Coordinates of C-alpha atoms and ligand atoms in Angstrom, one line a residue:
X1 CA -7.8 1.8 -19.2
X2 CA -10.5 -0.8 -19.6
X3 CA -13.0 0.4 -17.1
X4 CA -13.4 2.1 -13.8
X5 CA -15.2 -0.2 -11.4
X6 CA -17.9 1.3 -9.4
X7 CA -17.8 1.3 -5.7
X8 CA -20.4 -1.2 -4.9
X9 CA -20.1 -3.4 -1.9
X10 CA -19.4 -7.0 -3.0
X11 CA -20.7 -9.7 -0.8
X12 CA -20.0 -12.6 -3.1
X13 CA -17.4 -13.5 -5.6
X14 CA -16.4 -16.4 -7.8
X15 CA -13.9 -17.7 -5.2
X16 CA -16.5 -17.7 -2.4
X17 CA -18.8 -19.7 -4.8
X18 CA -16.1 -22.2 -5.5
X19 CA -15.2 -22.7 -1.9
X20 CA -18.8 -22.9 -0.9
X21 CA -19.3 -25.7 -3.4
X22 CA -16.1 -27.5 -2.3
X23 CA -17.2 -27.5 1.3
X24 CA -20.8 -28.6 0.5
X25 CA -19.7 -31.4 -1.8
X26 CA -17.3 -32.7 0.8
X27 CA -14.3 -32.2 -1.5
X28 CA -12.6 -30.4 1.3
X29 CA -13.5 -30.6 5.0
X30 CA -11.9 -27.2 5.6
X31 CA -10.0 -24.6 3.5
X32 CA -6.4 -23.6 3.7
X33 CA -5.2 -20.5 1.8
X34 CA -1.9 -18.7 1.9
X35 CA -0.4 -15.3 1.1
X36 CA 2.9 -16.0 -0.6
X37 CA 5.2 -12.9 -1.0
X38 CA 8.7 -13.1 -2.3
X39 CA 10.7 -11.2 0.3
X40 CA 12.3 -8.9 -2.4
X41 CA 10.5 -5.6 -1.6
X42 CA 7.9 -3.9 0.4
X43 CA 4.2 -4.7 0.2
X44 CA 2.0 -2.3 -1.6
X45 CA -1.7 -1.7 -1.8
X46 CA -2.0 -4.4 -4.5
X47 CA -0.7 -6.9 -2.1
X48 CA -3.2 -5.7 0.4
X49 CA -5.9 -6.9 -2.0
X50 CA -4.3 -10.4 -2.1
X51 CA -3.9 -10.4 1.7
X52 CA -7.5 -9.5 2.3
X53 CA -8.7 -12.1 -0.2
X54 CA -6.6 -15.0 1.3
X55 CA -7.0 -14.2 5.0
X56 CA -10.6 -13.0 4.4
X57 CA -11.6 -16.3 2.8
X58 CA -10.0 -18.3 5.6
X59 CA -11.7 -16.2 8.2
X60 CA -15.1 -16.3 6.5
X61 CA -15.1 -20.1 5.9
X62 CA -13.6 -21.1 9.2
X63 CA -10.3 -22.2 7.6
X64 CA -6.7 -20.9 8.0
X65 CA -4.4 -18.8 6.0
X66 CA -0.6 -19.2 6.0
X67 CA 1.9 -16.5 5.6
X68 CA 4.5 -18.1 3.4
X69 CA 7.7 -16.5 2.0
X70 CA 8.5 -17.8 -1.4
X71 CA 12.1 -17.2 -0.8
X72 CA 13.8 -18.9 -3.7
X73 CA 16.1 -16.1 -4.9
X74 CA 18.7 -15.1 -2.3
X75 CA 20.2 -12.6 -4.8
X76 CA 17.2 -10.3 -4.3
X77 CA 15.9 -11.2 -0.8
X78 CA 16.6 -9.6 2.5
X79 CA 15.6 -10.0 6.1
X80 CA 14.5 -6.4 6.2
X81 CA 11.7 -7.3 3.7
X82 CA 10.7 -10.3 5.7
X83 CA 10.3 -8.3 8.8
X84 CA 8.4 -5.5 7.1
X85 CA 6.0 -7.9 5.4
X86 CA 5.2 -9.7 8.7
X87 CA 4.6 -6.4 10.4
X88 CA 2.4 -5.0 7.7
X89 CA 0.2 -8.1 7.4
X90 CA -0.3 -7.8 11.1
X91 CA -1.1 -4.1 10.7
X92 CA -3.8 -5.0 8.3
X93 CA -5.4 -7.0 11.1
X94 CA -4.5 -10.5 10.0
X95 CA -2.9 -13.3 12.0
X96 CA -1.3 -16.5 10.6
X97 CA -1.1 -18.0 14.0
X98 CA 1.5 -20.8 13.9
X99 CA 1.5 -20.9 10.2
X100 CA 4.5 -18.8 9.3
X101 CA 6.3 -20.8 6.5
X102 CA 9.2 -20.4 4.2
X103 CA 9.5 -22.2 0.9
X104 CA 13.2 -22.5 1.9
X105 CA 12.2 -24.8 4.8
X106 CA 11.4 -27.3 2.1
X107 CA 14.7 -27.0 0.1
X108 CA 15.8 -30.6 1.1
X109 CA 12.4 -32.0 0.0
X110 CA 12.4 -30.1 -3.2
X111 CA 16.0 -31.3 -3.9
X112 CA 14.8 -34.9 -3.4
X113 CA 12.0 -34.3 -5.8
X114 CA 14.3 -32.9 -8.4
X115 CA 16.5 -36.1 -8.0
X116 CA 13.2 -38.1 -8.3
X117 CA 12.5 -36.4 -11.6
X118 CA 16.0 -37.1 -12.8
X119 CA 15.6 -40.8 -11.9
X120 CA 12.3 -40.9 -13.8
X121 CA 14.1 -39.5 -16.9
X122 CA 12.1 -36.3 -16.5
X123 CA 14.8 -33.8 -15.7
X124 CA 18.3 -33.2 -17.0
X125 CA 21.3 -31.0 -16.4
X126 CA 21.7 -28.3 -19.1
X127 CA 25.1 -26.9 -20.1
X128 CA 23.7 -24.3 -22.6
X129 CA 24.0 -20.8 -21.2
X130 CA 21.0 -18.5 -20.6
X131 CA 21.1 -16.9 -24.0
X132 CA 21.3 -20.2 -25.8
X133 CA 18.4 -21.5 -23.7
X134 CA 16.4 -18.5 -24.8
X135 CA 17.3 -19.0 -28.4
X136 CA 16.4 -22.7 -28.3
X137 CA 13.0 -22.0 -26.7
X138 CA 11.3 -21.0 -29.9
X139 CA 8.5 -18.5 -30.0
X140 CA 4.7 -18.3 -29.7
X141 CA 4.4 -19.5 -33.3
X142 CA 7.5 -21.7 -33.6
X143 CA 8.3 -24.9 -31.6
X144 CA 11.5 -24.9 -29.7
X145 CA 14.6 -27.0 -30.4
X146 CA 15.8 -29.7 -28.1
X147 CA 19.1 -29.1 -26.3
X148 CA 22.0 -31.5 -27.1
X149 CA 22.2 -32.2 -23.3
X150 CA 18.6 -33.4 -23.2
X151 CA 19.6 -37.0 -23.7
X152 CA 22.2 -37.2 -20.9
X153 CA 22.0 -40.5 -19.0
X154 CA 20.3 -40.6 -15.6
X155 CA 23.7 -41.4 -14.0
X156 CA 25.4 -38.4 -15.5
X157 CA 22.5 -36.1 -14.5
X158 CA 22.6 -37.4 -11.0
X159 CA 26.3 -36.9 -10.8
X160 CA 26.3 -33.4 -12.2
X161 CA 23.3 -32.3 -10.1
X162 CA 25.0 -33.5 -7.0
X163 CA 28.1 -31.6 -7.9
X164 CA 26.0 -28.5 -8.6
X165 CA 24.7 -28.8 -5.1
X166 CA 28.2 -29.3 -3.7
X167 CA 29.2 -25.9 -5.2
X168 CA 31.7 -27.3 -7.8
X169 CA 30.4 -25.0 -10.6
X170 CA 30.3 -21.3 -11.0
X171 CA 27.0 -19.3 -11.1
X172 CA 25.2 -19.6 -14.4
X173 CA 27.3 -22.5 -15.8
X174 CA 24.6 -25.1 -15.6
X175 CA 20.9 -25.5 -14.7
X176 CA 18.6 -28.4 -14.1
X177 CA 15.6 -28.5 -16.5
X178 CA 12.5 -30.5 -16.6
X179 CA 12.2 -32.7 -19.7
X180 CA 8.6 -32.0 -20.8
X181 CA 8.0 -30.9 -24.4
X182 CA 10.0 -28.4 -26.5
X183 CA 7.1 -28.2 -28.9
X184 CA 4.4 -27.5 -26.3
X185 CA 2.2 -24.6 -27.3
X186 CA 2.6 -23.2 -23.8
X187 CA 6.1 -22.0 -23.6
X188 CA 6.2 -22.6 -19.8
X189 CA 6.2 -26.3 -20.6
X190 CA 9.3 -26.2 -22.9
X191 CA 11.7 -27.8 -20.5
X192 CA 11.5 -25.1 -17.8
X193 CA 14.5 -24.5 -15.6
X194 CA 14.1 -26.1 -12.2
X195 CA 17.4 -25.2 -10.4
X196 CA 20.1 -22.6 -10.9
X197 CA 23.5 -22.1 -9.3
X198 CA 23.7 -19.1 -7.0
X199 CA 26.7 -18.8 -4.7
X200 CA 25.0 -16.4 -2.2
X201 CA 23.9 -16.8 1.4
X202 CA 20.2 -17.0 1.9
X203 CA 18.4 -14.8 4.5
X204 CA 16.6 -17.7 6.0
X205 CA 18.8 -20.8 5.5
X206 CA 22.2 -19.2 5.4
X207 CA 25.0 -20.8 3.6
X208 CA 23.5 -24.2 3.2
X209 CA 22.8 -24.1 -0.5
X210 CA 24.7 -23.3 -3.7
X211 CA 21.7 -24.1 -5.9
X212 CA 18.2 -22.7 -5.6
X213 CA 14.9 -23.9 -7.0
X214 CA 13.1 -21.7 -9.5
X215 CA 9.9 -20.1 -8.2
X216 CA 7.7 -22.4 -10.3
X217 CA 9.4 -25.5 -9.0
X218 CA 8.9 -24.4 -5.4
X219 CA 5.6 -22.7 -5.4
X220 CA 3.1 -25.5 -6.1
X221 CA 5.0 -28.2 -4.2
X222 CA 5.2 -25.9 -1.2
X223 CA 1.4 -25.4 -1.5
X224 CA 1.1 -29.2 -1.5
X225 CA 3.4 -29.7 1.5
X226 CA 1.3 -27.1 3.4
X227 CA -1.9 -28.8 2.2
X228 CA -3.2 -25.6 0.7
X229 CA -6.6 -26.3 -0.7
X230 CA -7.1 -23.1 -2.8
X231 CA -4.0 -21.6 -4.2
X232 CA -5.0 -18.1 -5.1
X233 CA -2.9 -16.0 -7.4
X234 CA -3.1 -13.2 -9.9
X235 CA -4.0 -13.7 -13.5
X236 CA -0.5 -13.6 -14.9
X237 CA 0.0 -17.0 -13.4
X238 CA -2.7 -18.5 -15.5
X239 CA -0.2 -19.7 -18.2
X240 CA 1.9 -21.3 -15.4
X241 CA -1.0 -23.4 -14.3
X242 CA -0.2 -26.4 -16.6
X243 CA 3.3 -26.4 -15.2
X244 CA 2.0 -26.1 -11.6
X245 CA -0.2 -29.2 -12.4
X246 CA 2.6 -31.0 -14.2
X247 CA 4.7 -31.0 -11.0
X248 CA 1.8 -32.2 -8.9
X249 CA 1.1 -35.0 -11.4
X250 CA 4.7 -36.1 -11.7
X251 CA 5.9 -35.9 -8.1
X252 CA 4.8 -37.9 -5.1
X253 CA 3.3 -34.8 -3.4
X254 CA 1.1 -35.3 -0.3
X255 CA -1.8 -33.2 -1.5
X256 CA -3.2 -31.6 -4.6
X257 CA -3.9 -27.9 -4.3
X258 CA -5.8 -26.2 -7.0
X259 CA -4.8 -22.8 -8.4
X260 CA -7.3 -20.0 -9.0
X261 CA -6.5 -16.7 -10.6
X262 CA -8.0 -13.3 -9.9
X263 CA -7.4 -9.9 -11.5
X264 CA -4.7 -7.8 -9.8
X265 CA -5.4 -4.4 -8.5
X266 CA -4.5 -1.5 -10.8
X267 CA -5.0 2.0 -9.3
X268 CA -5.3 5.2 -11.3
X269 CA -2.6 7.9 -10.6
X270 CA -0.3 5.1 -9.2
X271 CA 2.5 2.9 -10.2
X272 CA 2.8 -0.4 -8.5
X273 CA 5.6 -2.4 -10.1
X274 CA 8.3 -3.1 -7.5
X275 CA 10.9 -2.0 -10.1
X276 CA 9.4 1.4 -10.5
X277 CA 8.8 1.9 -6.8
X278 CA 12.4 1.1 -6.3
X279 CA 13.5 3.5 -8.9
X280 CA 11.5 6.3 -7.3
X281 CA 13.4 5.6 -4.1
X282 CA 16.8 5.3 -5.7
X283 CA 16.4 8.5 -7.8
X284 CA 15.4 10.4 -4.7
X285 CA 12.0 11.3 -6.2
X286 CA 10.5 10.2 -2.9
X287 CA 12.2 10.1 0.5
X288 CA 12.1 6.3 0.8
X289 CA 9.8 3.3 0.6
X290 CA 7.8 4.8 3.4
X291 CA 7.4 8.2 1.8
X292 CA 3.7 9.1 2.5
X293 CA 3.0 9.5 -1.2
X294 CA 4.1 5.9 -2.0
X295 CA 1.4 3.2 -2.5
X296 CA 3.4 0.9 -0.2
X297 CA 1.8 -0.2 3.0
X298 CA 4.7 1.4 4.9
X299 CA 4.0 4.6 3.0
X300 CA 0.2 4.8 3.3
X301 CA 0.5 3.8 6.9
X302 CA 3.0 6.6 7.7
X303 CA 0.7 9.0 5.9
X304 CA -2.1 7.9 8.2
X305 CA -4.4 5.6 6.3
X306 CA -6.0 3.1 8.7
X307 CA -6.1 -0.7 8.3
X308 CA -9.9 -0.5 8.6
X309 CA -10.1 1.8 5.6
X310 CA -7.8 -0.4 3.5
X311 CA -9.8 -3.5 4.4
X312 CA -13.1 -1.7 3.5
X313 CA -11.6 -0.7 0.2
X314 CA -10.5 -4.2 -0.6
X315 CA -14.0 -5.5 0.3
X316 CA -15.6 -2.8 -1.8
X317 CA -13.6 -3.4 -5.0
X318 CA -14.4 -7.1 -4.8
X319 CA -12.6 -10.0 -6.7
X320 CA -13.0 -10.6 -10.3
X321 CA -11.3 -12.2 -13.2
X322 CA -11.1 -9.4 -15.7
X323 CA -8.4 -6.8 -15.6
X324 CA -9.7 -3.4 -14.7
X325 CA -8.6 -0.1 -13.2
X326 CA -9.9 1.2 -9.9
X327 CA -10.1 5.0 -9.4
X328 CA -7.8 6.0 -6.6
X329 CA -10.6 8.3 -5.5
X330 CA -12.4 5.2 -4.2
X331 CA -9.5 4.4 -1.9
X332 CA -9.4 8.0 -0.7
X333 CA -13.2 7.9 -0.1
X334 CA -12.8 4.8 2.0
X335 CA -10.1 6.6 4.1
X336 CA -12.4 9.7 4.5
X337 CA -15.4 7.6 5.5
X338 CA -13.4 5.8 8.2
X339 CA -11.8 9.0 9.5
X340 CA -15.0 11.1 9.4
X341 CA -16.4 8.6 11.8
X342 CA -13.4 8.2 14.1
X343 CA -11.2 11.4 14.0
X344 CA -11.4 13.9 16.8
X345 CA -11.8 17.5 15.5
X346 CA -9.3 20.2 16.1
X347 CA -8.5 23.7 14.8
X348 CA -5.3 24.4 12.9
X349 CA -4.3 27.5 10.9
X350 CA -2.1 26.4 8.1
X351 CA -1.4 29.8 6.4
X352 CA -1.6 32.2 9.4
X353 CA -2.4 35.8 9.4
X354 CA -2.7 37.8 12.6
X355 CA -6.1 39.2 13.7
X356 CA -6.0 41.7 16.6
X357 CA -9.3 42.1 18.5
X358 CA -9.0 45.8 19.5
X359 CA -12.0 45.8 21.9
X360 CA -10.8 42.7 23.8
X361 CA -8.6 43.5 26.9
X362 CA -4.9 42.7 26.5
X363 CA -3.8 40.0 28.8
X364 CA -7.3 38.5 29.2
X365 CA -8.1 35.0 28.1
X366 CA -11.2 32.9 28.3
X367 CA -12.0 29.3 27.5
X368 CA -14.7 27.9 25.2
X369 CA -15.7 24.2 25.2
X370 CA -15.5 22.6 21.8
X371 CA -16.9 19.1 21.1
X372 CA -14.4 16.6 19.8
X373 CA -16.9 15.2 17.3
X374 CA -20.1 16.9 16.2
X375 CA -22.1 13.6 16.0
X376 CA -20.4 11.8 18.9
X377 CA -20.9 13.4 22.3
X378 CA -19.2 10.4 23.8
X379 CA -15.9 11.5 22.3
X380 CA -16.0 14.4 24.8
X381 CA -14.9 18.0 24.4
X382 CA -11.8 20.1 25.0
X383 CA -11.2 23.7 25.9
X384 CA -10.2 26.3 23.4
X385 CA -8.5 29.5 24.5
X386 CA -9.5 32.9 23.3
X387 CA -7.5 36.1 23.6
X388 CA -6.9 39.4 22.0
X389 CA -4.6 38.2 19.3
X390 CA -5.6 35.3 17.0
X391 CA -4.4 33.5 14.0
X392 CA -6.8 33.0 11.1
X393 CA -6.1 31.4 7.7
X394 CA -5.1 33.9 5.1
X395 CA -7.5 32.2 2.7
X396 CA -10.3 33.2 5.0
X397 CA -9.7 36.9 4.4
X398 CA -10.3 38.9 1.1
X399 CA -9.7 42.6 1.0
X400 CA -11.8 42.8 -2.2
X401 CA -14.2 39.9 -1.8
X402 CA -15.2 37.9 -4.8
X403 CA -18.8 37.0 -5.4
X404 CA -20.1 34.4 -2.9
X405 CA -17.2 35.0 -0.5
X406 CA -18.8 34.7 3.0
X407 CA -15.7 34.9 5.1
X408 CA -13.8 37.9 6.4
X409 CA -13.6 41.2 4.5
X410 CA -12.9 44.7 5.7
X411 CA -16.1 45.9 7.3
X412 CA -17.5 42.3 7.2
X413 CA -18.5 39.9 9.9
X414 CA -17.7 36.4 10.5
X415 CA -18.3 33.8 13.3
X416 CA -15.3 32.3 14.9
X417 CA -16.0 28.6 15.2
X418 CA -16.9 27.9 18.9
X419 CA -16.2 31.6 19.6
X420 CA -17.5 35.1 19.1
X421 CA -18.7 36.9 16.0
X422 CA -16.1 39.5 14.9
X423 CA -16.0 42.4 12.5
X424 CA -12.9 43.3 10.6
X425 CA -12.2 47.0 11.1
X426 CA -8.9 47.4 9.2
X427 CA -5.8 46.1 7.6
X428 CA -2.2 47.0 8.4
X429 CA 0.2 46.7 5.4
X430 CA 3.9 47.1 4.9
X431 CA 5.5 49.5 2.5
X432 CA 5.2 46.9 -0.3
X433 CA 1.5 46.5 0.3
X434 CA 1.7 43.1 1.9
X435 CA -0.8 42.5 4.7
X436 CA 0.9 42.4 8.1
X437 CA -2.2 42.0 10.3
X438 CA -5.9 42.5 10.5
X439 CA -7.8 44.4 13.2
X440 CA -11.3 43.8 14.4
X441 CA -13.8 44.0 17.1
X442 CA -15.8 41.2 18.8
X443 CA -19.4 41.1 19.8
X444 CA -19.6 40.0 23.4
X445 CA -23.3 38.9 23.0
X446 CA -22.4 36.4 20.3
X447 CA -20.6 33.9 22.4
X448 CA -23.0 31.0 22.0
X449 CA -24.4 31.4 18.5
X450 CA -24.4 32.8 15.1
X451 CA -26.4 36.0 15.8
X452 CA -25.1 39.4 16.6
X453 CA -26.3 41.5 19.6
X454 CA -28.9 43.1 17.3
X455 CA -30.1 39.8 16.1
X456 CA -28.5 39.6 12.6
X457 CA -27.4 36.2 11.4
X458 CA -23.8 35.8 10.2
X459 CA -23.2 33.4 7.3
X460 CA -19.5 32.6 7.4
X461 CA -17.8 30.5 10.1
X462 CA -14.0 30.3 10.2
X463 CA -11.5 28.4 12.3
X464 CA -8.8 30.3 14.3
X465 CA -6.4 29.8 17.2
X466 CA -5.3 32.1 20.0
X467 CA -1.9 33.4 19.2
X468 CA -0.4 33.3 22.7
X469 CA -1.7 29.7 23.2
X470 CA -1.0 28.2 19.8
X471 CA 1.7 25.8 19.1
X472 CA 3.8 26.0 15.9
X473 CA 4.0 22.9 13.6
X474 CA 5.2 21.9 10.2
X475 CA 2.3 20.5 8.0
X476 CA 2.9 18.5 4.9
X477 CA 0.1 18.6 2.3
X478 CA 0.4 15.5 0.2
X479 CA -1.2 15.1 -3.1
X480 CA -1.1 12.4 -5.8
X481 CA 2.4 11.5 -6.9
X482 CA 1.3 11.4 -10.5
X483 CA -0.9 13.9 -12.4
X484 CA -2.0 11.4 -15.1
X485 CA -4.5 8.7 -14.4
X486 CA -2.3 6.1 -16.1
X487 CA 1.4 6.9 -15.6
X488 CA 2.1 3.2 -16.2
X489 CA 0.8 3.1 -19.8
X490 CA 3.1 1.2 -22.1
X491 CA 5.7 3.0 -24.1
X492 CA 6.0 6.2 -22.2
X493 CA 8.3 6.8 -19.3
X494 CA 6.1 7.0 -16.2
X495 CA 8.3 9.6 -14.6
X496 CA 7.1 12.2 -17.1
X497 CA 3.7 12.1 -15.4
X498 CA 5.0 13.0 -11.9
X499 CA 2.9 15.6 -10.2
X500 CA 5.3 18.5 -9.5
X501 CA 3.1 19.6 -6.6
X502 CA 2.7 16.3 -4.9
X503 CA 3.9 17.8 -1.6
X504 CA 3.6 21.2 -0.1
X505 CA 5.5 21.8 3.1
X506 CA 4.1 24.6 5.4
X507 CA 6.5 25.3 8.2
X508 CA 4.8 27.9 10.3
X509 CA 1.4 26.5 11.0
X510 CA -0.5 27.5 14.1
X511 CA -2.3 24.8 16.0
X512 CA -4.7 24.8 18.9
X513 CA -2.9 24.2 22.2
X514 CA -4.6 20.8 22.8
X515 CA -2.6 19.4 19.9
X516 CA 0.6 19.7 21.9
X517 CA -0.5 16.4 23.4
X518 CA -1.3 14.8 20.0
X519 CA -0.7 11.1 19.8
X520 CA 1.0 9.5 16.8
X521 CA -1.7 6.9 16.4
X522 CA -4.6 9.4 16.5
X523 CA -5.9 10.9 13.3
X524 CA -7.4 14.4 13.6
X525 CA -9.7 16.3 11.4
X526 CA -8.4 19.8 11.2
X527 CA -11.7 21.6 10.7
X528 CA -12.3 22.7 7.2
X529 CA -8.9 21.4 6.1
X530 CA -8.8 17.6 6.0
X531 CA -7.5 14.7 8.0
X532 CA -4.0 14.8 9.6
X533 CA -1.7 12.8 11.8
X534 CA 1.7 13.3 13.4
X535 CA 4.5 12.0 11.2
X536 CA 6.0 9.2 13.3
X537 CA 9.4 9.6 11.7
X538 CA 10.1 13.3 11.5
X539 CA 8.3 14.6 14.6
X540 CA 10.7 15.7 17.3
X541 CA 9.8 16.7 20.9
X542 CA 8.6 20.3 20.6
X543 CA 8.6 20.4 16.8
X544 CA 5.6 18.5 15.6
X545 CA 5.2 17.5 11.9
X546 CA 1.7 16.7 10.7
X547 CA 0.9 14.7 7.5
X548 CA -2.3 15.4 5.6
X549 CA -3.8 12.0 5.1
X550 CA -6.6 13.1 2.8
X551 CA -8.5 16.2 2.0
X552 CA -12.1 16.7 3.3
X553 CA -13.6 16.3 -0.1
X554 CA -12.5 14.9 -3.4
X555 CA -10.7 17.8 -5.2
X556 CA -9.5 15.8 -8.2
X557 CA -12.7 14.5 -9.8
X558 CA -13.8 18.1 -10.2
X559 CA -10.5 19.1 -11.9
Ligands
ATP1 P1 7.2 -9.6 -8.4 O1 7.2 -8.9 -9.6 O2 8.5 -9.5 -7.6 O3 6.8 -11.1 -8.5 P2 4.8 -9.2 -7.0 O4 4.1 -7.9 -6.8 O5 4.1 -10.3 -7.8 O6 6.2 -8.9 -7.5 P3 5.0 -11.1 -4.8 O7 5.7 -11.0 -3.6 O8 5.2 -12.2 -5.7 O9 5.2 -9.7 -5.6 O10 3.4 -11.0 -4.5 C1 2.8 -11.8 -3.5 C2 1.4 -12.0 -3.8 O11 0.7 -10.8 -4.0 C3 1.2 -12.8 -5.1 O12 0.3 -13.8 -4.9 C4 0.8 -11.8 -6.1 O13 0.0 -12.4 -7.1 C5 0.0 -10.8 -5.3 N1 0.0 -9.5 -5.9 C6 1.0 -8.8 -6.3 N2 0.6 -7.6 -6.9 C7 -0.7 -7.6 -6.8 C8 -1.8 -6.6 -7.2 N3 -1.5 -5.5 -7.8 N4 -3.0 -6.9 -6.9 C9 -3.4 -8.1 -6.3 N5 -2.5 -9.0 -5.9 C10 -1.2 -8.8 -6.1
MG2 MG1 5.3 -12.4 -7.9

């Protein structure tokens, strides 16, 4: 881990500076950016950074941002991913307007450009197989070796490339390569592959093609076709930049975009590689791509993270050019800050224990008004039912109190949030000594405050629900999927760092009656417990399932 960046709001960054100068100098009249996913998986929080950068720059500088699928490999791409990517970019709050593009829409143009290179003597059909190409490529310290097929005539190359397109040859039997320099210090320039044969239907263009361009041959030219001004990508593409520019220099492209690289997002306690996320799904370690513990957008969204919180996080971490690690606690803090502001409060007892108020008449109920947000009267209030039998959280009772425990003990007093002060008078146990229920008395004079009838102040306040009115729910307490800050460190198997307690399922939770009308899109603060939302997938009529989005406070940094 190189450093943990501090959560300081960043108003400027090197990309803004560059764009500012390009607009001032008149180099560009307006800016055009793009977010260019390959539709071969689900988006994750790292992609959110790229989305926020590209769409954010376009928004802030009055330009536009395209959503472009770099769909050059039909073997790995699916419509399902295309749909999910579109849906999640929208969820983050961004809009590409009319500018939904596919690299595959340019396949005919790219093919013509490949033919153009062949005619210029700058591309050739290669018969060596993948392994041989690798062996001929050389190493970082040794130049590569030229292929015996490098000197094929233009006519032969045109003929073979045409027949590759026509589907005459099997997968992997031939490729088209650029003829650049097998001794170039940058290995990407050692006659890179431009086209390969893949007999597979494509999710966007169907059966039209038997050959597909490599990512590098499609990406920059597609940027040029779309007249992208600032082509923003992550640092690993820095070594591809000379190739990106070689294509622009050697083809009659309509524009000359410039590539800029930024540091990708790395989050502690998280893996982000598509391959590893896929493995977690395939091995059944998580329930799917949208498991609420996954760093995918479908996962954090199902868990209850809000787009506002994710955007605030991306703004906060800023954009730099040096690789660093961001503490996942910063993301969680952004979620908390957003929800603290917006989430209505409710009472929920997660580990219920019965408390019988002996001096309260059986069959009687009364209602208290509870405000939905302590700082926001405009969010209104709701009524809370009180009756003789209540549920309280077993954590709020200690038979033998430890030092500093201010909640309920035998003989002790506690204030019921928005309700009466009660005294615990006794404990009923089974033959094994396990607590069956608690008994107590209430103080009728304490309805409105924290003072008893004789004027004593009570320290502890606990949440509760009325047993006859409560609804029963399942609550899933999610924690970090990994217990090590860097599960992705080289060498070790990241799976050994899985947190064995990353989810705790509580099936008999008692919730205040108003939550029977809970809405999937509303995030609630269960008082003293954290932020929760209804699980949109597993909730059934009459059997609510709530996900814990985040705890009320950071419990990890202390560990
Ligand atoms: P692959 O390994 O399949 O290429 P990828 O994560 O790079 O996976 P892409 O669909 O190519 O997936 O990514 C789309 C865009 O998101 C690219 O511009 C990429 O640079 C950017 N991106 C990917 N991961 C991150 C990350 N962790 N932080 C910031 N940007 C990212
Ligand atoms: Mg990529």
